[in-house]
């Protein structure tokens, strides 16, 4: 199979000096299957004085998929979910009609140096599910099916491959594999392409510009339910969606 083209990713500072390499969206490729965002971070040492926490912020119309190779992140959302994300687990958060969440250093690591290394994807929801009920699902690493294919260790994070079926439920055909080789590691992404155009602004994704504008107004007006235990939040960007 020939390589169509390569994406090298570009650096994006998410605040506090925390930088990711963003592969999607790009000028050459807006999405792969349903995946419209691909952020790769680390391996980066996190010292006690570093503040890489991501304060509460909103999403609509998408699902976030967080996967760690090293480190730990505490997820909290306004549904009341609290989950320490560990390496090898899959964490699927459905934003649907609207959710707010934070991503912070676990309290147990507050005084320790540790390394964070992972990937966060955004999957656009099918039009019929853009307004789905929000939800959060944690699938522990031990529940992810895996097998050896030659000298490759294949973990089926999402979808179906090699006769194995991931327990992670999605809204459309989706594939996400972690393939570990003796001298390399591959992440395989795919699934049903999006037949309709998606608009992306800040943390919002929708097939409707008007829906994004409404979500922006709702966040600014405080109409998203707060995240329990959080007193901070990320304000709406000054540059508005148009």
Short mmCIF file of C-alpha atoms in Angstrom, two decimals:
data_model
loop_
_atom_site.label_atom_id
_atom_site.label_comp_id
_atom_site.label_asym_id
_atom_site.label_seq_id
_atom_site.Cartn_x
_atom_site.Cartn_y
_atom_site.Cartn_z
CA UNK A 1 0.00 0.00 0.00
CA UNK A 2 1.46 3.34 -1.09
CA UNK A 3 1.65 6.33 1.24
CA UNK A 4 -0.66 9.09 0.03
CA UNK A 5 1.05 11.85 2.01
CA UNK A 6 2.54 12.53 5.44
CA UNK A 7 1.44 14.97 8.12
CA UNK A 8 4.23 16.25 10.34
CA UNK A 9 2.07 18.09 12.87
CA UNK A 10 2.59 21.60 14.19
CA UNK A 11 3.25 22.86 17.71
CA UNK A 12 0.38 24.38 19.69
CA UNK A 13 0.77 25.92 23.14
CA UNK A 14 -2.28 25.02 25.22
CA UNK A 15 -1.27 27.35 28.02
CA UNK A 16 1.22 27.32 30.85
CA UNK A 17 3.95 26.20 28.47
CA UNK A 18 2.23 22.88 27.72
CA UNK A 19 2.81 22.18 24.03
CA UNK A 20 1.23 19.52 21.82
CA UNK A 21 1.86 18.48 18.23
CA UNK A 22 -1.40 18.86 16.32
CA UNK A 23 -1.77 16.58 13.30
CA UNK A 24 -5.48 17.14 12.65
CA UNK A 25 -6.98 19.29 11.36
CA UNK A 26 -4.36 20.35 8.83
CA UNK A 27 -4.32 22.22 5.53
CA UNK A 28 -4.00 18.93 3.64
CA UNK A 29 -6.30 16.77 5.71
CA UNK A 30 -9.24 17.90 7.79
CA UNK A 31 -10.24 14.51 9.17
CA UNK A 32 -9.56 10.76 9.15
CA UNK A 33 -12.83 8.87 9.36
CA UNK A 34 -14.74 10.63 12.16
CA UNK A 35 -11.55 11.97 13.80
CA UNK A 36 -11.19 15.72 13.37
CA UNK A 37 -8.55 16.47 16.04
CA UNK A 38 -5.32 14.62 16.77
CA UNK A 39 -3.08 16.07 19.50
CA UNK A 40 0.10 14.24 20.51
CA UNK A 41 1.88 15.33 23.69
CA UNK A 42 5.09 14.36 25.43
CA UNK A 43 6.91 12.62 26.69
CA UNK A 44 7.18 15.68 28.91
CA UNK A 45 8.44 15.81 32.52
CA UNK A 46 5.95 17.40 34.90
CA UNK A 47 7.53 19.01 37.95
CA UNK A 48 5.64 20.02 41.12
CA UNK A 49 5.96 23.69 40.14
CA UNK A 50 4.52 23.16 36.64
CA UNK A 51 0.90 24.03 36.04
CA UNK A 52 -0.31 22.06 33.04
CA UNK A 53 -3.83 21.70 34.41
CA UNK A 54 -6.66 22.37 31.97
CA UNK A 55 -9.42 24.30 33.72
CA UNK A 56 -13.11 23.54 33.08
CA UNK A 57 -14.15 24.19 29.50
CA UNK A 58 -17.12 23.17 27.32
CA UNK A 59 -17.67 20.93 24.29
CA UNK A 60 -20.57 20.13 21.97
CA UNK A 61 -21.05 17.81 19.00
CA UNK A 62 -18.04 15.57 19.55
CA UNK A 63 -16.48 12.84 21.65
CA UNK A 64 -13.02 13.20 23.17
CA UNK A 65 -10.81 10.11 23.26
CA UNK A 66 -7.88 10.23 25.69
CA UNK A 67 -5.10 7.61 25.68
CA UNK A 68 -1.91 7.70 27.73
CA UNK A 69 1.38 5.89 27.20
CA UNK A 70 2.79 7.30 30.46
CA UNK A 71 1.58 9.46 33.32
CA UNK A 72 -1.84 10.20 34.75
CA UNK A 73 -4.59 12.80 34.37
CA UNK A 74 -7.64 13.36 36.58
CA UNK A 75 -10.82 13.91 34.57
CA UNK A 76 -13.78 15.72 36.14
CA UNK A 77 -16.97 16.73 34.37
CA UNK A 78 -20.28 18.38 35.13
CA UNK A 79 -22.04 15.01 35.13
CA UNK A 80 -20.18 14.24 38.35
CA UNK A 81 -17.63 11.88 36.77
CA UNK A 82 -14.22 11.77 38.46
CA UNK A 83 -11.65 9.43 36.93
CA UNK A 84 -7.88 9.08 37.08
CA UNK A 85 -6.82 8.27 33.52
CA UNK A 86 -4.05 5.67 33.50
CA UNK A 87 -1.78 4.41 30.70
CA UNK A 88 -3.42 1.92 28.36
CA UNK A 89 -7.01 2.81 29.27
CA UNK A 90 -9.49 4.39 26.87
CA UNK A 91 -11.52 7.33 28.08
CA UNK A 92 -14.42 8.30 25.84
CA UNK A 93 -16.35 11.45 26.70
CA UNK A 94 -19.47 12.18 24.67
CA UNK A 95 -20.14 15.91 24.58
CA UNK A 96 -23.34 15.68 22.53
CA UNK A 97 -25.64 18.57 23.42
CA UNK A 98 -23.07 19.92 25.86
CA UNK A 99 -20.60 18.99 28.58
CA UNK A 100 -17.93 20.78 30.62
CA UNK A 101 -14.83 19.10 32.05
CA UNK A 102 -11.38 19.67 33.48
CA UNK A 103 -8.11 17.75 33.13
CA UNK A 104 -5.71 18.09 36.03
CA UNK A 105 -2.70 16.53 37.72
CA UNK A 106 -3.83 13.81 40.15
CA UNK A 107 -3.49 14.92 43.76
CA UNK A 108 -1.28 11.92 44.56
CA UNK A 109 1.31 13.27 42.10
CA UNK A 110 1.22 16.87 43.33
CA UNK A 111 4.67 16.68 44.95
CA UNK A 112 6.27 14.27 42.49
CA UNK A 113 8.06 14.56 39.17
CA UNK A 114 6.34 12.39 36.59
CA UNK A 115 6.09 12.10 32.80
CA UNK A 116 2.96 12.67 30.72
CA UNK A 117 2.83 11.15 27.26
CA UNK A 118 -0.26 10.47 25.21
CA UNK A 119 -2.80 11.35 22.55
CA UNK A 120 -6.13 13.12 22.64
CA UNK A 121 -8.50 12.74 19.71
CA UNK A 122 -11.80 14.38 18.92
CA UNK A 123 -14.37 12.35 16.99
CA UNK A 124 -17.20 14.31 15.39
CA UNK A 125 -20.56 12.75 16.16
CA UNK A 126 -22.89 11.77 13.30
CA UNK A 127 -25.49 14.44 12.56
CA UNK A 128 -28.24 12.34 14.11
CA UNK A 129 -26.27 12.14 17.37
CA UNK A 130 -24.82 15.65 17.63
CA UNK A 131 -27.35 16.43 20.37
CA UNK A 132 -26.92 13.10 22.18
CA UNK A 133 -26.97 12.94 25.95
CA UNK A 134 -23.50 13.71 27.31
CA UNK A 135 -21.62 10.89 29.00
CA UNK A 136 -18.24 9.57 30.11
CA UNK A 137 -16.95 6.00 29.84
CA UNK A 138 -13.67 4.68 31.24
CA UNK A 139 -12.41 1.35 29.88
CA UNK A 140 -9.45 0.06 31.94
CA UNK A 141 -6.32 -1.15 30.15
CA UNK A 142 -6.99 -4.72 31.29
CA UNK A 143 -10.32 -4.73 29.40
CA UNK A 144 -8.80 -3.73 26.04
CA UNK A 145 -8.49 -6.83 23.80
CA UNK A 146 -5.04 -7.58 22.36
CA UNK A 147 -3.22 -10.20 20.33
CA UNK A 148 0.10 -10.84 18.61
CA UNK A 149 0.15 -10.50 14.82
CA UNK A 150 3.59 -11.70 13.82
CA UNK A 151 5.94 -9.67 16.00
CA UNK A 152 3.39 -6.88 16.51
CA UNK A 153 1.37 -6.52 19.71
CA UNK A 154 -2.00 -5.12 18.58
CA UNK A 155 -4.43 -3.57 21.07
CA UNK A 156 -7.91 -2.92 19.69
CA UNK A 157 -8.75 0.32 21.49
CA UNK A 158 -11.93 1.06 19.53
CA UNK A 159 -13.73 -0.95 16.88
CA UNK A 160 -13.13 -4.42 15.46
CA UNK A 161 -9.91 -5.93 14.10
CA UNK A 162 -8.37 -9.39 13.77
CA UNK A 163 -11.52 -10.93 15.20
CA UNK A 164 -11.35 -8.84 18.38
CA UNK A 165 -14.01 -6.34 19.42
CA UNK A 166 -13.33 -3.39 21.72
CA UNK A 167 -15.87 -2.88 24.52
CA UNK A 168 -15.90 0.88 23.81
CA UNK A 169 -19.26 1.92 22.34
CA UNK A 170 -19.32 4.50 19.54
CA UNK A 171 -21.96 6.18 17.40
CA UNK A 172 -20.51 5.05 14.05
CA UNK A 173 -17.98 2.60 12.64
CA UNK A 174 -14.67 3.65 14.18
CA UNK A 175 -11.21 2.08 14.35
CA UNK A 176 -8.37 2.91 16.73
CA UNK A 177 -5.44 0.51 17.22
CA UNK A 178 -2.22 0.65 19.23
CA UNK A 179 0.39 -1.44 17.39
CA UNK A 180 3.68 -2.04 19.21
CA UNK A 181 6.56 -3.37 17.08
CA UNK A 182 10.08 -4.24 18.24
CA UNK A 183 11.48 -0.99 16.80
CA UNK A 184 8.41 1.24 16.40
CA UNK A 185 4.92 2.03 17.61
CA UNK A 186 1.97 2.80 15.35
CA UNK A 187 -1.45 4.25 16.05
CA UNK A 188 -4.01 3.26 13.41
CA UNK A 189 -7.11 5.43 12.96
CA UNK A 190 -10.09 5.05 10.66
CA UNK A 191 -13.82 4.69 10.37
CA UNK A 192 -16.83 6.09 8.57
CA UNK A 193 -16.06 9.38 6.86
CA UNK A 194 -18.23 12.39 7.65
CA UNK A 195 -20.66 12.97 4.76
CA UNK A 196 -21.51 16.49 5.95
CA UNK A 197 -19.22 19.43 6.58
CA UNK A 198 -18.23 20.14 10.17
CA UNK A 199 -17.54 23.59 11.59
CA UNK A 200 -14.95 23.82 14.35
CA UNK A 201 -14.53 26.80 16.63
CA UNK A 202 -12.68 26.70 19.94
CA UNK A 203 -13.97 23.54 21.68
CA UNK A 204 -17.18 23.28 19.70
CA UNK A 205 -17.95 21.08 16.69
CA UNK A 206 -21.19 21.08 14.73
CA UNK A 207 -22.72 20.77 11.29
CA UNK A 208 -24.46 24.08 12.09
CA UNK A 209 -22.78 27.47 12.54
CA UNK A 210 -25.82 28.64 14.47
CA UNK A 211 -25.42 25.80 16.97
CA UNK A 212 -21.83 26.79 17.65
CA UNK A 213 -22.87 30.41 18.17
CA UNK A 214 -25.54 29.25 20.64
CA UNK A 215 -23.02 27.12 22.56
CA UNK A 216 -20.67 30.10 22.79
CA UNK A 217 -23.48 32.26 24.18
CA UNK A 218 -24.42 29.52 26.65
CA UNK A 219 -20.86 29.23 27.98
CA UNK A 220 -20.45 32.98 28.29
CA UNK A 221 -23.80 33.28 30.10
CA UNK A 222 -23.00 30.44 32.51
CA UNK A 223 -25.72 28.15 31.21
CA UNK A 224 -23.48 25.06 31.24
CA UNK A 225 -23.75 23.24 34.57
CA UNK A 226 -20.59 23.70 36.68
CA UNK A 227 -18.05 20.95 37.28
CA UNK A 228 -18.37 19.84 40.94
CA UNK A 229 -15.31 20.75 43.00
CA UNK A 230 -14.08 23.33 40.49
CA UNK A 231 -14.07 27.09 41.02
CA UNK A 232 -12.16 28.10 37.88
CA UNK A 233 -13.07 28.00 34.21
CA UNK A 234 -11.61 28.96 30.83
CA UNK A 235 -13.37 32.05 29.48
CA UNK A 236 -14.69 32.27 25.95
CA UNK A 237 -12.05 33.56 23.49
CA UNK A 238 -12.35 37.24 22.67
CA UNK A 239 -12.45 36.51 18.96
CA UNK A 240 -15.98 35.27 18.34
CA UNK A 241 -17.13 32.66 15.87
CA UNK A 242 -18.53 34.02 12.60
#
